[in-house]
């Protein structure tokens, strides 16, 4: 027969830590600590004063008006002391609250900037995806325009095999190859670009479709470009330079000038900022 011996193990009862309790009740603000010490010393001084000069028995027999005047004078010092301490504490609390508000405002401003930057990045990513498809579309339009003016159906400057090779280059990802072909023909004095771009109804249709597509791309870029980096890269690309020429040579429409970054003004502002540093 197995015998079980049960032993009761009692957990040690928590002992009151007098030092910890005093530490928890003792105020942490040094000004309150000083005020408490001064108040205690003042009460001791009053007790000694009453005992030596009046006597506790005689003090308790004082008339009400005399005792009231004595207590009023005795506690006036403590009232003034705690009033000053309260004002200092209030100023400290207000300063802490102001600092906390400043930190919160700074944090909110950083959050707002982060949200704006995230939104701008998302819009730029969307733009680059649309831009890639639009640039290929503009490249195809430029290819048809080039064939209409320079291919076998045009003036025959390029053979069908040469046109096929350029199309292969376009298919490999070079969406601006046709625009560069137009730009590399030579100066406007030697080449009649007005005839190449608007000489027939088909060429005019292709050129106008190109201008419309590129203009929509420019408008989309303005919505996600805060410093005109994307805008300038579009304008100075092969598509952008050909678009400028198409807009200038349109027979019936006077297009407004596309505003780009003024390099001289930018360099002047950069020089001024460097001098200020």
PDB file of C-alpha atoms in Angstrom:
ATOM      1  CA  UNK A   1       0.000   0.000   0.000  1.00  0.00           C
ATOM      2  CA  UNK A   2       1.422   3.309  -1.115  1.00  0.00           C
ATOM      3  CA  UNK A   3       1.410   6.113   1.386  1.00  0.00           C
ATOM      4  CA  UNK A   4       1.227   9.704   0.154  1.00  0.00           C
ATOM      5  CA  UNK A   5       2.686  12.412   2.269  1.00  0.00           C
ATOM      6  CA  UNK A   6       1.223  15.829   1.552  1.00  0.00           C
ATOM      7  CA  UNK A   7       3.391  18.764   2.344  1.00  0.00           C
ATOM      8  CA  UNK A   8       1.939  22.214   2.234  1.00  0.00           C
ATOM      9  CA  UNK A   9       4.417  24.702   0.920  1.00  0.00           C
ATOM     10  CA  UNK A  10       3.429  28.183   1.713  1.00  0.00           C
ATOM     11  CA  UNK A  11       4.667  30.990  -0.434  1.00  0.00           C
ATOM     12  CA  UNK A  12       6.496  33.626   1.548  1.00  0.00           C
ATOM     13  CA  UNK A  13       4.206  36.459   2.427  1.00  0.00           C
ATOM     14  CA  UNK A  14       5.202  39.740   0.836  1.00  0.00           C
ATOM     15  CA  UNK A  15       6.854  42.035   3.309  1.00  0.00           C
ATOM     16  CA  UNK A  16       6.191  45.675   3.203  1.00  0.00           C
ATOM     17  CA  UNK A  17       9.147  47.543   1.930  1.00  0.00           C
ATOM     18  CA  UNK A  18       9.127  50.676   4.007  1.00  0.00           C
ATOM     19  CA  UNK A  19      11.812  52.307   1.895  1.00  0.00           C
ATOM     20  CA  UNK A  20       9.941  51.510  -1.321  1.00  0.00           C
ATOM     21  CA  UNK A  21       6.653  52.714   0.134  1.00  0.00           C
ATOM     22  CA  UNK A  22       8.243  55.957   1.234  1.00  0.00           C
ATOM     23  CA  UNK A  23       9.848  56.277  -2.172  1.00  0.00           C
ATOM     24  CA  UNK A  24       6.458  55.844  -3.867  1.00  0.00           C
ATOM     25  CA  UNK A  25       4.736  58.416  -1.648  1.00  0.00           C
ATOM     26  CA  UNK A  26       7.598  60.889  -1.558  1.00  0.00           C
ATOM     27  CA  UNK A  27       7.140  63.483  -4.332  1.00  0.00           C
ATOM     28  CA  UNK A  28       9.703  63.400  -7.112  1.00  0.00           C
ATOM     29  CA  UNK A  29       9.655  67.118  -7.855  1.00  0.00           C
ATOM     30  CA  UNK A  30      12.571  68.752  -6.026  1.00  0.00           C
ATOM     31  CA  UNK A  31      10.615  71.966  -5.533  1.00  0.00           C
ATOM     32  CA  UNK A  32       7.861  70.140  -3.657  1.00  0.00           C
ATOM     33  CA  UNK A  33      10.498  68.343  -1.595  1.00  0.00           C
ATOM     34  CA  UNK A  34      12.084  71.652  -0.599  1.00  0.00           C
ATOM     35  CA  UNK A  35       8.664  73.142   0.186  1.00  0.00           C
ATOM     36  CA  UNK A  36       7.790  70.173   2.408  1.00  0.00           C
ATOM     37  CA  UNK A  37      11.080  70.433   4.292  1.00  0.00           C
ATOM     38  CA  UNK A  38      10.664  74.199   4.745  1.00  0.00           C
ATOM     39  CA  UNK A  39       7.059  73.707   5.886  1.00  0.00           C
ATOM     40  CA  UNK A  40       8.136  71.088   8.408  1.00  0.00           C
ATOM     41  CA  UNK A  41      10.895  73.351   9.737  1.00  0.00           C
ATOM     42  CA  UNK A  42       8.404  76.225   9.928  1.00  0.00           C
ATOM     43  CA  UNK A  43       5.988  74.129  12.000  1.00  0.00           C
ATOM     44  CA  UNK A  44       8.857  73.163  14.302  1.00  0.00           C
ATOM     45  CA  UNK A  45       9.814  76.831  14.620  1.00  0.00           C
ATOM     46  CA  UNK A  46       6.202  77.777  15.446  1.00  0.00           C
ATOM     47  CA  UNK A  47       5.988  75.033  18.044  1.00  0.00           C
ATOM     48  CA  UNK A  48       9.236  76.161  19.694  1.00  0.00           C
ATOM     49  CA  UNK A  49       8.157  79.801  19.526  1.00  0.00           C
ATOM     50  CA  UNK A  50       4.822  79.091  21.168  1.00  0.00           C
ATOM     51  CA  UNK A  51       6.406  76.901  23.830  1.00  0.00           C
ATOM     52  CA  UNK A  52       9.086  79.452  24.784  1.00  0.00           C
ATOM     53  CA  UNK A  53       7.261  82.765  24.437  1.00  0.00           C
ATOM     54  CA  UNK A  54       3.607  82.040  25.106  1.00  0.00           C
ATOM     55  CA  UNK A  55       3.302  78.542  26.494  1.00  0.00           C
ATOM     56  CA  UNK A  56       0.911  75.971  25.187  1.00  0.00           C
ATOM     57  CA  UNK A  57      -1.492  76.360  28.097  1.00  0.00           C
ATOM     58  CA  UNK A  58      -1.624  80.134  27.705  1.00  0.00           C
ATOM     59  CA  UNK A  59      -1.807  79.797  23.921  1.00  0.00           C
ATOM     60  CA  UNK A  60      -4.938  77.675  24.123  1.00  0.00           C
ATOM     61  CA  UNK A  61      -6.548  80.302  26.393  1.00  0.00           C
ATOM     62  CA  UNK A  62      -5.960  83.185  23.975  1.00  0.00           C
ATOM     63  CA  UNK A  63      -9.038  85.035  22.723  1.00  0.00           C
ATOM     64  CA  UNK A  64     -10.318  84.054  19.332  1.00  0.00           C
ATOM     65  CA  UNK A  65      -9.294  87.312  17.636  1.00  0.00           C
ATOM     66  CA  UNK A  66      -5.723  87.152  18.989  1.00  0.00           C
ATOM     67  CA  UNK A  67      -5.331  83.481  18.094  1.00  0.00           C
ATOM     68  CA  UNK A  68      -6.728  84.175  14.613  1.00  0.00           C
ATOM     69  CA  UNK A  69      -4.287  87.035  14.088  1.00  0.00           C
ATOM     70  CA  UNK A  70      -1.410  84.818  15.235  1.00  0.00           C
ATOM     71  CA  UNK A  71      -2.396  81.930  12.957  1.00  0.00           C
ATOM     72  CA  UNK A  72      -2.929  84.320  10.056  1.00  0.00           C
ATOM     73  CA  UNK A  73       0.580  85.674  10.424  1.00  0.00           C
ATOM     74  CA  UNK A  74       2.053  82.236  11.054  1.00  0.00           C
ATOM     75  CA  UNK A  75       0.555  80.630   7.952  1.00  0.00           C
ATOM     76  CA  UNK A  76       0.984  83.630   5.631  1.00  0.00           C
ATOM     77  CA  UNK A  77       4.556  82.565   4.968  1.00  0.00           C
ATOM     78  CA  UNK A  78       3.493  78.997   4.078  1.00  0.00           C
ATOM     79  CA  UNK A  79       0.682  80.260   1.858  1.00  0.00           C
ATOM     80  CA  UNK A  80       3.082  82.478  -0.056  1.00  0.00           C
ATOM     81  CA  UNK A  81       5.660  79.669  -0.258  1.00  0.00           C
ATOM     82  CA  UNK A  82       3.214  77.147  -1.725  1.00  0.00           C
ATOM     83  CA  UNK A  83       1.766  79.777  -4.050  1.00  0.00           C
ATOM     84  CA  UNK A  84       5.223  80.403  -5.523  1.00  0.00           C
ATOM     85  CA  UNK A  85       5.921  76.658  -5.740  1.00  0.00           C
ATOM     86  CA  UNK A  86       2.586  76.140  -7.504  1.00  0.00           C
ATOM     87  CA  UNK A  87       3.357  78.862 -10.026  1.00  0.00           C
ATOM     88  CA  UNK A  88       6.737  77.317 -10.824  1.00  0.00           C
ATOM     89  CA  UNK A  89       5.200  73.862 -11.194  1.00  0.00           C
ATOM     90  CA  UNK A  90       2.453  75.267 -13.410  1.00  0.00           C
ATOM     91  CA  UNK A  91       5.042  76.916 -15.647  1.00  0.00           C
ATOM     92  CA  UNK A  92       6.969  73.654 -15.873  1.00  0.00           C
ATOM     93  CA  UNK A  93       3.823  71.725 -16.771  1.00  0.00           C
ATOM     94  CA  UNK A  94       2.888  74.300 -19.400  1.00  0.00           C
ATOM     95  CA  UNK A  95       6.406  74.138 -20.843  1.00  0.00           C
ATOM     96  CA  UNK A  96       6.210  70.336 -20.986  1.00  0.00           C
ATOM     97  CA  UNK A  97       2.788  70.508 -22.639  1.00  0.00           C
ATOM     98  CA  UNK A  98       4.068  73.003 -25.203  1.00  0.00           C
ATOM     99  CA  UNK A  99       7.059  70.779 -25.934  1.00  0.00           C
ATOM    100  CA  UNK A 100       4.766  67.776 -26.303  1.00  0.00           C
ATOM    101  CA  UNK A 101       2.534  69.738 -28.673  1.00  0.00           C
ATOM    102  CA  UNK A 102       5.584  70.791 -30.665  1.00  0.00           C
ATOM    103  CA  UNK A 103       6.742  67.183 -30.942  1.00  0.00           C
ATOM    104  CA  UNK A 104       3.247  66.077 -31.950  1.00  0.00           C
ATOM    105  CA  UNK A 105       3.052  68.800 -34.587  1.00  0.00           C
ATOM    106  CA  UNK A 106       6.477  67.843 -35.891  1.00  0.00           C
ATOM    107  CA  UNK A 107       5.465  64.188 -35.992  1.00  0.00           C
ATOM    108  CA  UNK A 108       2.218  65.060 -37.770  1.00  0.00           C
ATOM    109  CA  UNK A 109       4.126  67.171 -40.283  1.00  0.00           C
ATOM    110  CA  UNK A 110       6.513  64.295 -40.961  1.00  0.00           C
ATOM    111  CA  UNK A 111       3.576  61.926 -41.378  1.00  0.00           C
ATOM    112  CA  UNK A 112       1.926  64.351 -43.799  1.00  0.00           C
ATOM    113  CA  UNK A 113       5.144  64.635 -45.795  1.00  0.00           C
ATOM    114  CA  UNK A 114       5.531  60.855 -45.820  1.00  0.00           C
ATOM    115  CA  UNK A 115       1.954  60.403 -47.046  1.00  0.00           C
ATOM    116  CA  UNK A 116       2.480  63.049 -49.739  1.00  0.00           C
ATOM    117  CA  UNK A 117       5.751  61.399 -50.800  1.00  0.00           C
ATOM    118  CA  UNK A 118       4.069  57.989 -50.932  1.00  0.00           C
ATOM    119  CA  UNK A 119       1.232  59.404 -53.010  1.00  0.00           C
ATOM    120  CA  UNK A 120       3.706  61.112 -55.346  1.00  0.00           C
ATOM    121  CA  UNK A 121       5.688  57.880 -55.737  1.00  0.00           C
ATOM    122  CA  UNK A 122       2.510  55.970 -56.564  1.00  0.00           C
ATOM    123  CA  UNK A 123       1.530  58.566 -59.159  1.00  0.00           C
ATOM    124  CA  UNK A 124       5.006  58.474 -60.674  1.00  0.00           C
ATOM    125  CA  UNK A 125       4.954  54.678 -60.890  1.00  0.00           C
ATOM    126  CA  UNK A 126       1.583  54.864 -62.625  1.00  0.00           C
ATOM    127  CA  UNK A 127       2.927  57.514 -64.983  1.00  0.00           C
ATOM    128  CA  UNK A 128       5.970  55.458 -65.960  1.00  0.00           C
ATOM    129  CA  UNK A 129       3.773  52.461 -66.771  1.00  0.00           C
ATOM    130  CA  UNK A 130       1.477  54.593 -68.931  1.00  0.00           C
ATOM    131  CA  UNK A 131       4.447  56.435 -70.418  1.00  0.00           C
ATOM    132  CA  UNK A 132       6.063  53.232 -71.663  1.00  0.00           C
ATOM    133  CA  UNK A 133       2.909  52.179 -73.511  1.00  0.00           C
ATOM    134  CA  UNK A 134       2.345  55.696 -74.869  1.00  0.00           C
ATOM    135  CA  UNK A 135       5.919  56.010 -76.138  1.00  0.00           C
ATOM    136  CA  UNK A 136       5.569  52.752 -78.041  1.00  0.00           C
ATOM    137  CA  UNK A 137       2.290  53.997 -79.487  1.00  0.00           C
ATOM    138  CA  UNK A 138       3.956  57.241 -80.571  1.00  0.00           C
ATOM    139  CA  UNK A 139       6.816  55.225 -82.036  1.00  0.00           C
ATOM    140  CA  UNK A 140       4.396  53.187 -84.133  1.00  0.00           C
ATOM    141  CA  UNK A 141       2.680  56.370 -85.364  1.00  0.00           C
ATOM    142  CA  UNK A 142       6.058  57.852 -86.280  1.00  0.00           C
ATOM    143  CA  UNK A 143       6.941  54.671 -88.157  1.00  0.00           C
ATOM    144  CA  UNK A 144       3.795  54.887 -90.260  1.00  0.00           C
ATOM    145  CA  UNK A 145       4.506  58.574 -90.906  1.00  0.00           C
ATOM    146  CA  UNK A 146       8.067  57.792 -91.970  1.00  0.00           C
ATOM    147  CA  UNK A 147       6.928  55.057 -94.355  1.00  0.00           C
ATOM    148  CA  UNK A 148       4.344  57.413 -95.846  1.00  0.00           C
ATOM    149  CA  UNK A 149       7.002  60.004 -96.670  1.00  0.00           C
ATOM    150  CA  UNK A 150      10.266  58.067 -97.068  1.00  0.00           C
ATOM    151  CA  UNK A 151       9.235  54.486 -97.835  1.00  0.00           C
ATOM    152  CA  UNK A 152       8.316  52.849-101.126  1.00  0.00           C
ATOM    153  CA  UNK A 153       4.880  54.507-101.010  1.00  0.00           C
ATOM    154  CA  UNK A 154       6.537  57.897-100.522  1.00  0.00           C
ATOM    155  CA  UNK A 155       9.632  59.254-102.226  1.00  0.00           C
ATOM    156  CA  UNK A 156      11.360  55.847-102.108  1.00  0.00           C
ATOM    157  CA  UNK A 157      14.398  57.017-100.118  1.00  0.00           C
ATOM    158  CA  UNK A 158      14.267  53.787 -98.105  1.00  0.00           C
ATOM    159  CA  UNK A 159      13.655  50.338 -99.521  1.00  0.00           C
ATOM    160  CA  UNK A 160      11.315  47.765 -98.066  1.00  0.00           C
ATOM    161  CA  UNK A 161      14.259  45.829 -96.597  1.00  0.00           C
ATOM    162  CA  UNK A 162      15.592  48.926 -94.867  1.00  0.00           C
ATOM    163  CA  UNK A 163      12.143  49.709 -93.496  1.00  0.00           C
ATOM    164  CA  UNK A 164      11.870  46.115 -92.247  1.00  0.00           C
ATOM    165  CA  UNK A 165      15.200  46.396 -90.402  1.00  0.00           C
ATOM    166  CA  UNK A 166      14.071  49.566 -88.662  1.00  0.00           C
ATOM    167  CA  UNK A 167      10.812  47.875 -87.656  1.00  0.00           C
ATOM    168  CA  UNK A 168      12.832  45.040 -86.133  1.00  0.00           C
ATOM    169  CA  UNK A 169      14.832  47.570 -84.152  1.00  0.00           C
ATOM    170  CA  UNK A 170      11.572  49.112 -82.985  1.00  0.00           C
ATOM    171  CA  UNK A 171      10.220  45.688 -81.991  1.00  0.00           C
ATOM    172  CA  UNK A 172      13.318  45.085 -79.853  1.00  0.00           C
ATOM    173  CA  UNK A 173      12.366  47.996 -77.586  1.00  0.00           C
ATOM    174  CA  UNK A 174      13.729  51.096 -79.317  1.00  0.00           C
ATOM    175  CA  UNK A 175      10.486  53.081 -79.387  1.00  0.00           C
ATOM    176  CA  UNK A 176      12.132  56.321 -80.599  1.00  0.00           C
ATOM    177  CA  UNK A 177      14.049  54.931 -83.565  1.00  0.00           C
ATOM    178  CA  UNK A 178      11.604  56.426 -86.097  1.00  0.00           C
ATOM    179  CA  UNK A 179      11.705  59.838 -84.405  1.00  0.00           C
ATOM    180  CA  UNK A 180      15.495  59.806 -84.579  1.00  0.00           C
ATOM    181  CA  UNK A 181      15.266  58.974 -88.281  1.00  0.00           C
ATOM    182  CA  UNK A 182      13.280  62.180 -88.831  1.00  0.00           C
ATOM    183  CA  UNK A 183      15.614  64.263 -86.674  1.00  0.00           C
ATOM    184  CA  UNK A 184      18.725  62.947 -88.448  1.00  0.00           C
ATOM    185  CA  UNK A 185      17.570  64.004 -91.921  1.00  0.00           C
ATOM    186  CA  UNK A 186      19.352  67.340 -91.685  1.00  0.00           C
ATOM    187  CA  UNK A 187      18.558  71.012 -91.054  1.00  0.00           C
ATOM    188  CA  UNK A 188      15.184  72.474 -91.976  1.00  0.00           C
ATOM    189  CA  UNK A 189      16.767  74.511 -94.794  1.00  0.00           C
ATOM    190  CA  UNK A 190      17.700  71.332 -96.667  1.00  0.00           C
ATOM    191  CA  UNK A 191      14.605  69.246 -95.869  1.00  0.00           C
ATOM    192  CA  UNK A 192      10.988  70.265 -96.353  1.00  0.00           C
ATOM    193  CA  UNK A 193       9.679  69.025 -93.013  1.00  0.00           C
ATOM    194  CA  UNK A 194       6.317  70.671 -93.580  1.00  0.00           C
ATOM    195  CA  UNK A 195       5.771  68.378 -96.567  1.00  0.00           C
ATOM    196  CA  UNK A 196       7.116  65.334 -94.714  1.00  0.00           C
ATOM    197  CA  UNK A 197       4.804  65.908 -91.761  1.00  0.00           C
ATOM    198  CA  UNK A 198       1.705  67.491 -93.326  1.00  0.00           C
ATOM    199  CA  UNK A 199       2.109  66.996 -97.107  1.00  0.00           C
ATOM    200  CA  UNK A 200      -0.821  64.587 -97.435  1.00  0.00           C
ATOM    201  CA  UNK A 201      -3.950  63.881 -95.458  1.00  0.00           C
ATOM    202  CA  UNK A 202      -2.467  60.624 -94.182  1.00  0.00           C
ATOM    203  CA  UNK A 203       0.704  62.357 -92.996  1.00  0.00           C
ATOM    204  CA  UNK A 204      -1.323  65.123 -91.398  1.00  0.00           C
ATOM    205  CA  UNK A 205      -3.477  62.557 -89.598  1.00  0.00           C
ATOM    206  CA  UNK A 206      -0.403  60.714 -88.315  1.00  0.00           C
ATOM    207  CA  UNK A 207       1.279  63.950 -87.171  1.00  0.00           C
ATOM    208  CA  UNK A 208      -1.818  65.209 -85.393  1.00  0.00           C
ATOM    209  CA  UNK A 209      -2.305  61.865 -83.656  1.00  0.00           C
ATOM    210  CA  UNK A 210       1.319  62.086 -82.527  1.00  0.00           C
ATOM    211  CA  UNK A 211       0.858  65.635 -81.183  1.00  0.00           C
ATOM    212  CA  UNK A 212      -2.317  64.646 -79.326  1.00  0.00           C
ATOM    213  CA  UNK A 213      -0.705  61.581 -77.755  1.00  0.00           C
ATOM    214  CA  UNK A 214       2.411  63.448 -76.688  1.00  0.00           C
ATOM    215  CA  UNK A 215       0.380  66.366 -75.297  1.00  0.00           C
ATOM    216  CA  UNK A 216      -1.646  63.972 -73.136  1.00  0.00           C
ATOM    217  CA  UNK A 217       1.598  62.450 -71.899  1.00  0.00           C
ATOM    218  CA  UNK A 218       2.870  65.932 -70.983  1.00  0.00           C
ATOM    219  CA  UNK A 219      -0.304  66.681 -69.025  1.00  0.00           C
ATOM    220  CA  UNK A 220       0.027  63.416 -67.150  1.00  0.00           C
ATOM    221  CA  UNK A 221       3.670  64.194 -66.341  1.00  0.00           C
ATOM    222  CA  UNK A 222       2.778  67.596 -64.857  1.00  0.00           C
ATOM    223  CA  UNK A 223       0.610  65.891 -62.246  1.00  0.00           C
ATOM    224  CA  UNK A 224       3.473  63.833 -60.809  1.00  0.00           C
ATOM    225  CA  UNK A 225       6.531  66.014 -61.409  1.00  0.00           C
ATOM    226  CA  UNK A 226       7.336  68.638 -58.781  1.00  0.00           C
ATOM    227  CA  UNK A 227      10.722  69.758 -60.122  1.00  0.00           C
ATOM    228  CA  UNK A 228      10.224  69.331 -63.912  1.00  0.00           C
ATOM    229  CA  UNK A 229      12.739  66.491 -64.200  1.00  0.00           C
ATOM    230  CA  UNK A 230      10.246  64.213 -65.943  1.00  0.00           C
ATOM    231  CA  UNK A 231       8.964  67.073 -68.100  1.00  0.00           C
ATOM    232  CA  UNK A 232      12.436  68.024 -69.309  1.00  0.00           C
ATOM    233  CA  UNK A 233      13.314  64.403 -70.056  1.00  0.00           C
ATOM    234  CA  UNK A 234      10.183  64.096 -72.197  1.00  0.00           C
ATOM    235  CA  UNK A 235      10.689  67.370 -74.040  1.00  0.00           C
ATOM    236  CA  UNK A 236      14.339  66.684 -74.866  1.00  0.00           C
ATOM    237  CA  UNK A 237      13.749  63.088 -75.947  1.00  0.00           C
ATOM    238  CA  UNK A 238      13.546  62.177 -79.637  1.00  0.00           C
ATOM    239  CA  UNK A 239       9.749  62.078 -79.418  1.00  0.00           C
ATOM    240  CA  UNK A 240       9.736  65.441 -77.651  1.00  0.00           C
ATOM    241  CA  UNK A 241      11.969  67.180 -80.199  1.00  0.00           C
ATOM    242  CA  UNK A 242       9.906  65.797 -83.078  1.00  0.00           C
ATOM    243  CA  UNK A 243       6.739  66.931 -81.301  1.00  0.00           C
ATOM    244  CA  UNK A 244       8.125  70.484 -81.071  1.00  0.00           C
ATOM    245  CA  UNK A 245       8.764  70.486 -84.795  1.00  0.00           C
ATOM    246  CA  UNK A 246       5.288  69.139 -85.550  1.00  0.00           C
ATOM    247  CA  UNK A 247       3.681  71.833 -83.430  1.00  0.00           C
ATOM    248  CA  UNK A 248       5.738  74.579 -85.083  1.00  0.00           C
ATOM    249  CA  UNK A 249       4.930  73.426 -88.630  1.00  0.00           C
ATOM    250  CA  UNK A 250       1.218  72.736 -88.256  1.00  0.00           C
ATOM    251  CA  UNK A 251      -0.513  74.512 -91.164  1.00  0.00           C
ATOM    252  CA  UNK A 252      -3.613  75.754 -89.320  1.00  0.00           C
ATOM    253  CA  UNK A 253      -3.090  75.586 -85.542  1.00  0.00           C
ATOM    254  CA  UNK A 254      -0.733  77.847 -83.575  1.00  0.00           C
ATOM    255  CA  UNK A 255       0.204  75.723 -80.595  1.00  0.00           C
ATOM    256  CA  UNK A 256       1.410  77.404 -77.393  1.00  0.00           C
ATOM    257  CA  UNK A 257       5.053  76.968 -76.557  1.00  0.00           C
ATOM    258  CA  UNK A 258       5.908  74.155 -74.178  1.00  0.00           C
ATOM    259  CA  UNK A 259       7.582  75.708 -71.128  1.00  0.00           C
ATOM    260  CA  UNK A 260      10.675  73.889 -69.934  1.00  0.00           C
ATOM    261  CA  UNK A 261      13.229  74.576 -67.208  1.00  0.00           C
ATOM    262  CA  UNK A 262      15.196  77.766 -67.753  1.00  0.00           C
ATOM    263  CA  UNK A 263      18.778  76.587 -67.294  1.00  0.00           C
ATOM    264  CA  UNK A 264      20.153  80.086 -66.675  1.00  0.00           C
ATOM    265  CA  UNK A 265      17.631  80.875 -63.940  1.00  0.00           C
ATOM    266  CA  UNK A 266      18.206  77.481 -62.354  1.00  0.00           C
ATOM    267  CA  UNK A 267      21.978  77.967 -62.301  1.00  0.00           C
ATOM    268  CA  UNK A 268      21.587  81.478 -60.869  1.00  0.00           C
ATOM    269  CA  UNK A 269      19.362  80.219 -58.043  1.00  0.00           C
ATOM    270  CA  UNK A 270      21.798  77.378 -57.385  1.00  0.00           C
ATOM    271  CA  UNK A 271      24.694  79.838 -57.229  1.00  0.00           C
ATOM    272  CA  UNK A 272      22.775  82.106 -54.829  1.00  0.00           C
ATOM    273  CA  UNK A 273      21.941  79.202 -52.519  1.00  0.00           C
ATOM    274  CA  UNK A 274      25.587  78.109 -52.459  1.00  0.00           C
ATOM    275  CA  UNK A 275      26.742  81.638 -51.624  1.00  0.00           C
ATOM    276  CA  UNK A 276      24.271  81.862 -48.734  1.00  0.00           C
ATOM    277  CA  UNK A 277      25.764  78.723 -47.222  1.00  0.00           C
TER     278      UNK A 277
END
